[in-house]
Structure formats: structure tokens, C-alpha cells
CSV table of C-alpha atoms in Angstrom, one decimal:
chain,number,residue,atom,x,y,z
O,1,UNK,CA,0.3,0.1,-0.1
O,2,UNK,CA,1.5,2.9,-0.4
O,3,UNK,CA,2.6,6.0,2.2
O,4,UNK,CA,0.3,9.5,0.7
O,5,UNK,CA,2.5,12.2,0.4
O,6,UNK,CA,2.8,15.6,-1.2
O,7,UNK,CA,3.7,14.6,-4.7
O,8,UNK,CA,1.0,11.9,-5.7
O,9,UNK,CA,-1.3,14.4,-5.4
O,10,UNK,CA,0.5,17.2,-7.1
O,11,UNK,CA,1.3,15.1,-9.8
O,12,UNK,CA,-2.5,13.6,-9.4
O,13,UNK,CA,-4.8,14.4,-12.9
O,14,UNK,CA,-6.7,17.3,-11.7
O,15,UNK,CA,-7.9,18.2,-14.8
O,16,UNK,CA,-9.7,15.1,-15.0
O,17,UNK,CA,-11.1,14.6,-11.8
O,18,UNK,CA,-12.6,18.1,-12.3
O,19,UNK,CA,-14.1,17.1,-15.4
O,20,UNK,CA,-15.4,13.5,-14.3
O,21,UNK,CA,-17.6,15.7,-11.6
O,22,UNK,CA,-18.9,17.9,-14.1
O,23,UNK,CA,-20.1,15.3,-16.2
O,24,UNK,CA,-21.8,13.6,-12.7
O,25,UNK,CA,-23.4,16.4,-12.1
O,26,UNK,CA,-24.8,16.8,-15.6
O,27,UNK,CA,-25.7,13.6,-15.6
O,28,UNK,CA,-27.8,14.4,-12.1
O,29,UNK,CA,-28.8,17.2,-13.3
O,30,UNK,CA,-30.3,15.5,-16.3
O,31,UNK,CA,-31.5,12.3,-14.3
O,32,UNK,CA,-33.6,15.0,-12.2
O,33,UNK,CA,-36.0,16.1,-15.6
O,34,UNK,CA,-35.5,12.1,-17.0
O,35,UNK,CA,-37.4,10.8,-13.4
O,36,UNK,CA,-40.1,13.6,-13.6
O,37,UNK,CA,-43.3,12.9,-15.6
O,38,UNK,CA,-47.2,14.0,-16.3
O,39,UNK,CA,-49.5,12.7,-14.3
O,40,UNK,CA,-53.0,12.8,-13.7
O,41,UNK,CA,-52.3,14.7,-10.3
O,42,UNK,CA,-49.5,17.0,-11.3
O,43,UNK,CA,-45.6,16.1,-12.4
O,44,UNK,CA,-44.8,12.8,-10.7
O,45,UNK,CA,-41.5,11.9,-10.3
O,46,UNK,CA,-39.6,8.3,-10.1
O,47,UNK,CA,-36.3,8.3,-7.6
O,48,UNK,CA,-33.6,7.1,-10.6
O,49,UNK,CA,-31.3,10.5,-10.1
O,50,UNK,CA,-31.6,9.7,-6.4
O,51,UNK,CA,-30.0,5.8,-6.6
O,52,UNK,CA,-27.7,7.5,-8.8
O,53,UNK,CA,-26.5,9.8,-6.8
O,54,UNK,CA,-26.1,6.7,-4.5
O,55,UNK,CA,-24.3,5.3,-6.7
O,56,UNK,CA,-22.0,7.6,-7.6
O,57,UNK,CA,-21.2,7.8,-3.7
O,58,UNK,CA,-20.2,4.5,-3.9
O,59,UNK,CA,-18.4,5.4,-7.5
O,60,UNK,CA,-16.2,7.7,-5.8
O,61,UNK,CA,-15.0,4.9,-3.0
O,62,UNK,CA,-14.4,2.6,-5.5
O,63,UNK,CA,-12.1,5.5,-7.5
O,64,UNK,CA,-10.7,5.9,-4.0
O,65,UNK,CA,-9.3,2.2,-3.9
O,66,UNK,CA,-8.3,2.3,-7.3
O,67,UNK,CA,-6.0,5.0,-6.4
O,68,UNK,CA,-4.9,3.5,-3.2
O,69,UNK,CA,-3.0,0.7,-4.2
O,70,UNK,CA,-0.1,1.7,-6.5
O,71,UNK,CA,-0.8,0.9,-10.8
O,72,UNK,CA,1.5,-1.5,-10.7
O,73,UNK,CA,0.3,-4.2,-8.1
O,74,UNK,CA,-3.2,-3.6,-10.6
O,75,UNK,CA,-0.6,-5.2,-12.6
O,76,UNK,CA,-0.3,-8.7,-10.2
O,77,UNK,CA,-3.6,-9.4,-9.8
O,78,UNK,CA,-4.8,-8.8,-13.5
O,79,UNK,CA,-5.1,-13.0,-13.9
O,80,UNK,CA,-6.9,-13.3,-10.8
O,81,UNK,CA,-9.2,-10.8,-11.8
O,82,UNK,CA,-10.3,-12.3,-15.2
O,83,UNK,CA,-10.2,-16.1,-13.8
O,84,UNK,CA,-12.9,-14.8,-11.4
O,85,UNK,CA,-14.4,-12.9,-13.8
O,86,UNK,CA,-14.8,-15.7,-16.5
O,87,UNK,CA,-15.7,-18.1,-13.4
O,88,UNK,CA,-18.9,-15.8,-12.8
O,89,UNK,CA,-19.3,-15.3,-16.4
O,90,UNK,CA,-19.6,-18.7,-16.7
O,91,UNK,CA,-22.4,-19.4,-13.3
O,92,UNK,CA,-24.8,-16.6,-15.2
O,93,UNK,CA,-26.2,-18.8,-17.6
O,94,UNK,CA,-26.8,-21.4,-14.6
O,95,UNK,CA,-27.8,-19.3,-11.3
O,96,UNK,CA,-28.2,-15.8,-13.0
O,97,UNK,CA,-31.4,-13.4,-12.8
O,98,UNK,CA,-33.7,-12.9,-15.9
O,99,UNK,CA,-34.3,-9.0,-16.1
O,100,UNK,CA,-35.8,-7.8,-19.1
O,101,UNK,CA,-35.6,-10.5,-20.8
O,102,UNK,CA,-32.1,-11.6,-20.4
O,103,UNK,CA,-29.7,-13.4,-18.2
O,104,UNK,CA,-27.0,-11.2,-17.4
O,105,UNK,CA,-27.3,-11.1,-13.0
O,106,UNK,CA,-26.3,-12.8,-10.0
O,107,UNK,CA,-28.7,-12.4,-7.4
O,108,UNK,CA,-26.4,-11.6,-4.2
O,109,UNK,CA,-29.8,-10.6,-2.1
O,110,UNK,CA,-29.0,-7.5,-1.9
O,111,UNK,CA,-27.6,-6.3,-4.8
O,112,UNK,CA,-27.6,-7.7,-8.4
O,113,UNK,CA,-24.3,-8.3,-9.6
O,114,UNK,CA,-23.6,-7.6,-13.1
O,115,UNK,CA,-20.3,-9.8,-14.3
O,116,UNK,CA,-20.1,-8.5,-17.7
O,117,UNK,CA,-19.6,-4.7,-16.2
O,118,UNK,CA,-16.1,-6.5,-13.9
O,119,UNK,CA,-15.6,-7.7,-17.2
O,120,UNK,CA,-14.7,-4.6,-19.2
O,121,UNK,CA,-12.0,-3.4,-16.1
O,122,UNK,CA,-10.6,-7.1,-16.1
O,123,UNK,CA,-10.0,-7.3,-19.7
O,124,UNK,CA,-8.7,-3.5,-20.3
O,125,UNK,CA,-6.3,-4.8,-17.2
O,126,UNK,CA,-5.7,-8.3,-18.7
O,127,UNK,CA,-4.9,-6.7,-22.0
O,128,UNK,CA,-2.0,-3.9,-20.7
O,129,UNK,CA,-0.5,-6.8,-18.8
O,130,UNK,CA,0.4,-8.5,-21.5
O,131,UNK,CA,0.4,-5.9,-24.2
O,132,UNK,CA,3.9,-3.9,-22.3
O,133,UNK,CA,6.1,-7.2,-22.4
O,134,UNK,CA,7.8,-6.2,-25.2
O,135,UNK,CA,8.2,-2.4,-27.5
O,136,UNK,CA,8.4,-3.8,-30.8
O,137,UNK,CA,5.9,-3.8,-33.3
O,138,UNK,CA,2.6,-7.2,-32.5
O,139,UNK,CA,3.3,-10.3,-34.2
O,140,UNK,CA,1.0,-13.4,-35.0
O,141,UNK,CA,1.4,-14.9,-31.4
O,142,UNK,CA,1.4,-12.5,-29.9
O,143,UNK,CA,-1.7,-10.7,-31.5
O,144,UNK,CA,-3.3,-14.5,-31.4
O,145,UNK,CA,-2.7,-15.1,-27.4
O,146,UNK,CA,-4.1,-11.5,-26.2
O,147,UNK,CA,-7.2,-11.6,-28.8
O,148,UNK,CA,-7.3,-15.5,-27.6
O,149,UNK,CA,-7.6,-14.5,-23.8
O,150,UNK,CA,-9.8,-11.5,-24.1
O,151,UNK,CA,-12.6,-13.6,-26.6
O,152,UNK,CA,-12.9,-15.8,-24.0
O,153,UNK,CA,-15.1,-13.0,-21.5
O,154,UNK,CA,-17.1,-11.4,-25.2
O,155,UNK,CA,-18.1,-15.2,-25.8
O,156,UNK,CA,-19.5,-15.5,-22.4
O,157,UNK,CA,-21.5,-12.3,-22.8
O,158,UNK,CA,-22.7,-12.4,-26.1
O,159,UNK,CA,-24.5,-15.6,-25.1
O,160,UNK,CA,-26.2,-13.7,-22.5
O,161,UNK,CA,-26.9,-11.9,-25.0
O,162,UNK,CA,-25.3,-8.6,-24.5
O,163,UNK,CA,-24.2,-7.6,-28.6
O,164,UNK,CA,-22.9,-3.9,-27.0
O,165,UNK,CA,-20.8,-4.6,-23.8
O,166,UNK,CA,-19.3,-7.4,-26.1
O,167,UNK,CA,-19.0,-5.0,-29.1
O,168,UNK,CA,-17.4,-2.1,-26.3
O,169,UNK,CA,-15.3,-4.9,-25.1
O,170,UNK,CA,-13.7,-6.2,-28.3
O,171,UNK,CA,-12.8,-2.2,-29.1
O,172,UNK,CA,-11.4,-2.2,-26.1
O,173,UNK,CA,-8.7,-4.5,-26.6
O,174,UNK,CA,-8.4,-3.8,-30.3
O,175,UNK,CA,-7.8,-0.1,-29.5
O,176,UNK,CA,-4.8,-0.8,-27.0
O,177,UNK,CA,-3.1,-3.0,-29.9
O,178,UNK,CA,-3.1,-0.5,-32.4
O,179,UNK,CA,-2.1,2.2,-29.8
O,180,UNK,CA,0.5,-0.4,-29.0
O,181,UNK,CA,1.5,-0.6,-32.6
O,182,UNK,CA,0.6,-3.5,-35.1
O,183,UNK,CA,3.5,-5.2,-37.4
O,184,UNK,CA,2.4,-4.5,-41.0
O,185,UNK,CA,1.8,-8.3,-41.9
O,186,UNK,CA,-1.2,-8.4,-38.8
O,187,UNK,CA,-2.5,-5.2,-39.8
O,188,UNK,CA,-3.1,-6.0,-43.4
O,189,UNK,CA,-4.3,-8.8,-42.9
O,190,UNK,CA,-6.6,-7.0,-40.4
O,191,UNK,CA,-7.8,-4.6,-42.4
O,192,UNK,CA,-9.0,-7.1,-45.5
O,193,UNK,CA,-10.9,-9.8,-42.7
O,194,UNK,CA,-12.6,-6.9,-40.8
O,195,UNK,CA,-15.2,-6.5,-42.7
O,196,UNK,CA,-15.1,-9.5,-44.7
O,197,UNK,CA,-16.2,-11.1,-41.7
O,198,UNK,CA,-19.5,-9.0,-41.6
O,199,UNK,CA,-20.9,-11.6,-43.4
O,200,UNK,CA,-20.3,-13.9,-40.9
O,201,UNK,CA,-21.0,-11.8,-37.9
O,202,UNK,CA,-24.8,-11.1,-39.2
O,203,UNK,CA,-25.6,-15.3,-39.5
O,204,UNK,CA,-24.8,-15.4,-35.7
O,205,UNK,CA,-26.9,-12.8,-34.6
O,206,UNK,CA,-29.9,-12.8,-33.3
O,207,UNK,CA,-33.1,-11.8,-34.8
O,208,UNK,CA,-34.2,-9.1,-32.5
O,209,UNK,CA,-30.1,-7.8,-33.0
O,210,UNK,CA,-31.1,-8.2,-36.9
O,211,UNK,CA,-33.9,-6.3,-36.8
O,212,UNK,CA,-32.1,-3.1,-35.1
O,213,UNK,CA,-30.0,-3.2,-38.1
O,214,UNK,CA,-33.0,-3.1,-40.6
O,215,UNK,CA,-34.5,0.0,-38.0
O,216,UNK,CA,-31.3,1.6,-38.5
O,217,UNK,CA,-31.8,1.5,-41.9
O,218,UNK,CA,-35.0,2.1,-42.5
O,219,UNK,CA,-37.0,3.3,-39.2
O,220,UNK,CA,-39.8,4.5,-41.4
O,221,UNK,CA,-40.5,1.3,-42.2
O,222,UNK,CA,-42.0,0.3,-38.7
O,223,UNK,CA,-42.8,3.4,-36.4
O,224,UNK,CA,-44.7,2.0,-33.9
O,225,UNK,CA,-42.6,-0.7,-33.3
O,226,UNK,CA,-39.0,-1.9,-34.0
O,227,UNK,CA,-38.9,2.3,-35.6
O,228,UNK,CA,-40.3,3.6,-31.8
O,229,UNK,CA,-37.5,4.3,-30.3
O,230,UNK,CA,-35.5,6.1,-32.7
O,231,UNK,CA,-37.9,8.1,-34.6
O,232,UNK,CA,-39.3,9.6,-30.3
O,233,UNK,CA,-35.7,10.6,-29.9
O,234,UNK,CA,-35.0,11.9,-33.1
O,235,UNK,CA,-37.7,14.3,-32.9
O,236,UNK,CA,-37.3,14.6,-29.1
O,237,UNK,CA,-33.6,16.3,-30.2
O,238,UNK,CA,-35.0,18.1,-33.2
O,239,UNK,CA,-37.6,20.0,-31.7
O,240,UNK,CA,-35.0,21.1,-29.4
O,241,UNK,CA,-34.0,23.3,-32.2
O,242,UNK,CA,-30.9,25.9,-31.3
O,243,UNK,CA,-31.3,26.6,-27.4
O,244,UNK,CA,-33.8,24.0,-26.5
O,245,UNK,CA,-37.3,24.1,-24.6
O,246,UNK,CA,-35.3,24.6,-21.1
O,247,UNK,CA,-34.5,22.9,-18.3
O,248,UNK,CA,-38.0,19.2,-16.9
O,249,UNK,CA,-40.3,21.5,-20.0
O,250,UNK,CA,-38.8,19.0,-22.8
O,251,UNK,CA,-42.7,17.5,-24.2
O,252,UNK,CA,-41.2,14.0,-25.4
O,253,UNK,CA,-40.2,13.3,-22.2
O,254,UNK,CA,-42.0,14.4,-19.9
O,255,UNK,CA,-45.4,12.9,-21.8
O,256,UNK,CA,-43.7,9.8,-22.0
O,257,UNK,CA,-43.6,9.8,-25.6
O,258,UNK,CA,-39.3,9.3,-25.4
O,259,UNK,CA,-38.8,5.3,-24.3
O,260,UNK,CA,-35.4,4.6,-22.0
O,261,UNK,CA,-35.5,8.5,-21.2
O,262,UNK,CA,-32.9,7.2,-18.0
O,263,UNK,CA,-30.9,5.1,-19.7
O,264,UNK,CA,-29.8,4.5,-23.5
O,265,UNK,CA,-32.1,7.3,-24.3
O,266,UNK,CA,-30.6,10.1,-21.5
O,267,UNK,CA,-28.9,12.4,-24.2
O,268,UNK,CA,-32.4,12.9,-26.1
O,269,UNK,CA,-33.4,14.3,-22.6
O,270,UNK,CA,-31.0,16.6,-23.4
O,271,UNK,CA,-30.6,17.0,-26.5
O,272,UNK,CA,-34.7,18.7,-25.4
O,273,UNK,CA,-34.5,20.9,-22.9
O,274,UNK,CA,-30.4,21.9,-24.1
O,275,UNK,CA,-30.8,22.7,-27.7
O,276,UNK,CA,-28.5,22.6,-30.6
O,277,UNK,CA,-25.2,24.8,-28.0
O,278,UNK,CA,-26.3,22.8,-25.1
O,279,UNK,CA,-25.5,19.6,-27.0
O,280,UNK,CA,-22.7,21.4,-28.3
O,281,UNK,CA,-20.7,22.4,-24.6
O,282,UNK,CA,-21.7,18.5,-23.5
O,283,UNK,CA,-19.7,17.5,-26.7
O,284,UNK,CA,-16.6,19.8,-25.9
O,285,UNK,CA,-16.6,18.3,-21.7
O,286,UNK,CA,-16.5,15.1,-23.6
O,287,UNK,CA,-13.8,16.0,-25.8
O,288,UNK,CA,-11.8,17.3,-22.9
O,289,UNK,CA,-12.3,14.5,-20.1
O,290,UNK,CA,-11.3,12.4,-23.3
O,291,UNK,CA,-8.0,14.6,-23.8
O,292,UNK,CA,-7.3,14.0,-20.6
O,293,UNK,CA,-7.2,10.5,-20.2
O,294,UNK,CA,-4.8,10.8,-23.1
O,295,UNK,CA,-2.4,13.0,-21.6
O,296,UNK,CA,-1.8,10.1,-19.0
O,297,UNK,CA,-1.7,7.8,-21.5
O,298,UNK,CA,1.3,9.7,-23.4
O,299,UNK,CA,2.6,10.7,-19.9
O,300,UNK,CA,3.3,7.2,-18.3
O,301,UNK,CA,6.5,6.6,-17.3
O,302,UNK,CA,6.0,2.4,-17.9
O,303,UNK,CA,4.0,0.6,-20.5
O,304,UNK,CA,1.8,-0.7,-18.4
O,305,UNK,CA,0.2,2.5,-17.1
O,306,UNK,CA,0.3,3.7,-20.8
O,307,UNK,CA,-2.0,0.3,-22.0
O,308,UNK,CA,-4.1,1.1,-19.0
O,309,UNK,CA,-4.7,4.7,-19.2
O,310,UNK,CA,-4.9,4.3,-23.3
O,311,UNK,CA,-8.4,0.9,-22.5
O,312,UNK,CA,-9.5,3.6,-19.8
O,313,UNK,CA,-9.4,6.1,-23.1
O,314,UNK,CA,-11.5,3.5,-25.7
O,315,UNK,CA,-13.7,2.6,-23.4
O,316,UNK,CA,-14.9,6.0,-22.8
O,317,UNK,CA,-14.6,6.6,-26.1
O,318,UNK,CA,-16.9,3.8,-28.0
O,319,UNK,CA,-19.1,4.4,-25.6
O,320,UNK,CA,-19.4,8.6,-26.2
O,321,UNK,CA,-19.9,7.5,-30.2
O,322,UNK,CA,-21.7,4.8,-30.1
O,323,UNK,CA,-24.6,5.7,-27.5
O,324,UNK,CA,-24.9,9.7,-29.4
O,325,UNK,CA,-24.8,8.1,-32.8
O,326,UNK,CA,-27.2,5.3,-32.2
O,327,UNK,CA,-29.3,8.3,-29.7
O,328,UNK,CA,-29.7,10.5,-33.3
O,329,UNK,CA,-30.0,8.0,-35.5
O,330,UNK,CA,-27.2,7.6,-37.1
O,331,UNK,CA,-26.0,3.8,-35.7
O,332,UNK,CA,-28.2,1.0,-34.8
O,333,UNK,CA,-29.6,0.7,-31.5
O,334,UNK,CA,-26.7,-1.6,-29.1
O,335,UNK,CA,-27.7,-1.1,-26.0
O,336,UNK,CA,-24.8,1.3,-24.8
O,337,UNK,CA,-25.2,3.7,-22.1
O,338,UNK,CA,-24.1,7.4,-22.1
O,339,UNK,CA,-22.0,7.5,-19.6
O,340,UNK,CA,-22.0,9.1,-16.6
O,341,UNK,CA,-25.4,10.3,-17.8
O,342,UNK,CA,-27.2,7.8,-17.9
O,343,UNK,CA,-28.6,5.9,-15.4
O,344,UNK,CA,-26.6,3.2,-14.1
O,345,UNK,CA,-25.8,1.5,-11.0
O,346,UNK,CA,-22.6,-1.6,-12.2
O,347,UNK,CA,-21.9,0.7,-14.7
O,348,UNK,CA,-21.6,4.2,-12.8
O,349,UNK,CA,-19.4,2.0,-10.4
O,350,UNK,CA,-17.4,1.0,-12.9
O,351,UNK,CA,-16.7,4.4,-15.2
O,352,UNK,CA,-15.8,5.9,-11.0
O,353,UNK,CA,-13.5,3.0,-11.3
O,354,UNK,CA,-11.6,3.4,-14.4
O,355,UNK,CA,-11.0,7.3,-13.4
O,356,UNK,CA,-9.0,5.9,-10.1
O,357,UNK,CA,-6.5,3.9,-12.4
O,358,UNK,CA,-5.6,6.6,-14.5
O,359,UNK,CA,-5.7,8.8,-12.1
O,360,UNK,CA,-3.5,6.2,-9.8
O,361,UNK,CA,-1.0,6.2,-13.1
O,362,UNK,CA,-1.1,10.2,-13.2
O,363,UNK,CA,0.5,10.1,-9.4
O,364,UNK,CA,3.2,8.0,-10.2
O,365,UNK,CA,4.0,9.4,-13.8
O,366,UNK,CA,7.0,11.1,-11.6
O,367,UNK,CA,8.0,8.5,-8.4
O,368,UNK,CA,9.7,5.8,-10.6
O,369,UNK,CA,12.6,8.5,-11.0
O,370,UNK,CA,13.3,9.1,-7.7
O,371,UNK,CA,12.5,5.7,-6.7
């Protein structure tokens, strides 16, 4: 365990801390509005924003824990954590709890544990550990080893089924590999094989997943069925126009036209109430947030710290990109939340823990010189 000294606090990425809490506060404010709905008695409130505040407190504890233990020790814990995650994922089909037709949780009585959320951290730690061993461009042997190991939890998650989390995990690992660098032969092969595998991926998709892709291509084909989510989302964002309708004044969300307004489609609530200008400011906040993480990856004083931070960067980058893309109708709906804006207990805890790992790397980027 580390001894807290002034150097660690001085070198911590305070810009990342600031951006994280700004985004979380924006998310809670947005959830407060998304929790309101019109009833016969007037405006009623659900408790999503209160639960999110509670999970934010739990996440803060997780972030502090991730910061306190020197990140070099997290490297040693990568294999045990990865194996534990795979065991938990293997238990889901046998002892899992089904919610909304998907079996993804293990009931602990007071809490429903979602092992796929832990798998996001475990996969990043494992990929960073394996890729940090050498500095030369990745050859076929190491490439197959890293991808093969990270595919194990991905297959379990895909079976739940959870296509969004599976894609997010694979894209994260792919991002870290690109950050490390590939040999020319591997890179050229992946460039050709990736698009060629798309028809194969289509064959293994479930019918409702195929329907989401078809709905993305033509949402007007079934406006009251599969196309309802995306059409209502586009109406909500578009009706915000330049300046928005104002806080808690969004008709699409308050009158319950917009489904899943507190989770995957929370950004549509924000767009309706704050307009194009508000969305632009939120986008700038996300860019500054990602830049702060990338700077830590660039300035880390060892390869593991650099790849670990890069993995967290790609984790948030892909979630921002895919969620905003699907809410605006630019990508198929795959069920990926917007970090710190969408409601979600496990996701909020994981988000804060990952930020804690990046802060851990930034705090110790100069200590190595004096040891």
C-alpha cells in the first residue's frame, strides 16, 4: 500500500477529476428531469436521480480504492481478476437472474451483480499486462494470444445476450492493440479480414439484433414498433432546435413519448431541453474529458501504465461515440449507455473505478525517477 505524500497529490490529473465530476453532475441534473413525468395529479417523480446519487457515492469509494493501491500491483492482480470474472460469467447461465428477458445478473440478495461490467475492467487490465511485455510491433503470436484470451469473456457475454457490451469490450482491446502498434503483416491482414467477417457476424446475430440493424437502415418501415425508439429520439433532439425548450420543459420526455429516457436515451432528453448549443457544450466537455485521459496515457512512465490508460480512453471513447450515434439515428441501437449521463448502478461504479486507475497512473508518473 502506498503512503500518501504531497508528490502524489501534486502530480494527480486534477483536470480529469474536474471533468469527471462536472459530467456526473450534468448527468444527475438530466436524470432529475428524466425522472419527472405528467400524471393525473400533475408532475410526479421517480427515484432514478436519487439512486444515481447513491451510486455516485459508491463509485467515489471505488475510485479512491483504485487510486490508493499502486497500479503496478493492479498488474499483478490482472490474472486473478480475469479468472474470477470468467468464473462469474460462467455462473450466469446456471444461477443468473433474468430481467427484461436477458439473463445477465447474479442476485446477491441486496444487490444484482452484473459480471459483464467487471469483465470490462478485467479485459483492459489483462490486455495492458500482456501488451506491456515487449515494445516491438505486435506479431502474429502475441496478437493471437491477446485476442484469444480476451475473446473468452466476450463469448460468455454474447451468449447472455449482450451485443453492446461484447462490441465495447472487443473495440477496447482493439484500441489498445492499435495504440501499441501492429506489424505490417498483421495490420494488412486485419484490414482485409475485418470487413470480410461482417457477413459471418450477421449469421450469428439473433433476430431482434438483425431487426435493429434493419430499423437503422429504414426506421420508417415500422414507426410504431421497432422504429419507435429512434423516431421519438430524433423528434426530441430536433425539437430542441438551437437553444432548447428549457429545463424540465421537454414534451417528448415529460409526456412519456420517449422510451428509456433515463438510460440509453438520456442524451435525447438533454438535447430536447438544452438544444444544439447545450449539446455542443456537452460534446466539448466529453472531448476535454477524453483529452485528459489521453494525456495520462502519453505521459505514463511505463508501458503498462500507458496501455492501461489507453484502454480506459478507448472504453469511454467508444461508449460516447456509439451512444450518441444511436440516439441520433446514425448507428444501430445496441444498448450502450452514455457514461455519467445514463442511469446505471454497475456502470457508474465501473466508470469511477476506471477513472481511479487513470488517476493512479498520473499520480505516479514522476515517482519512478526518484525510486
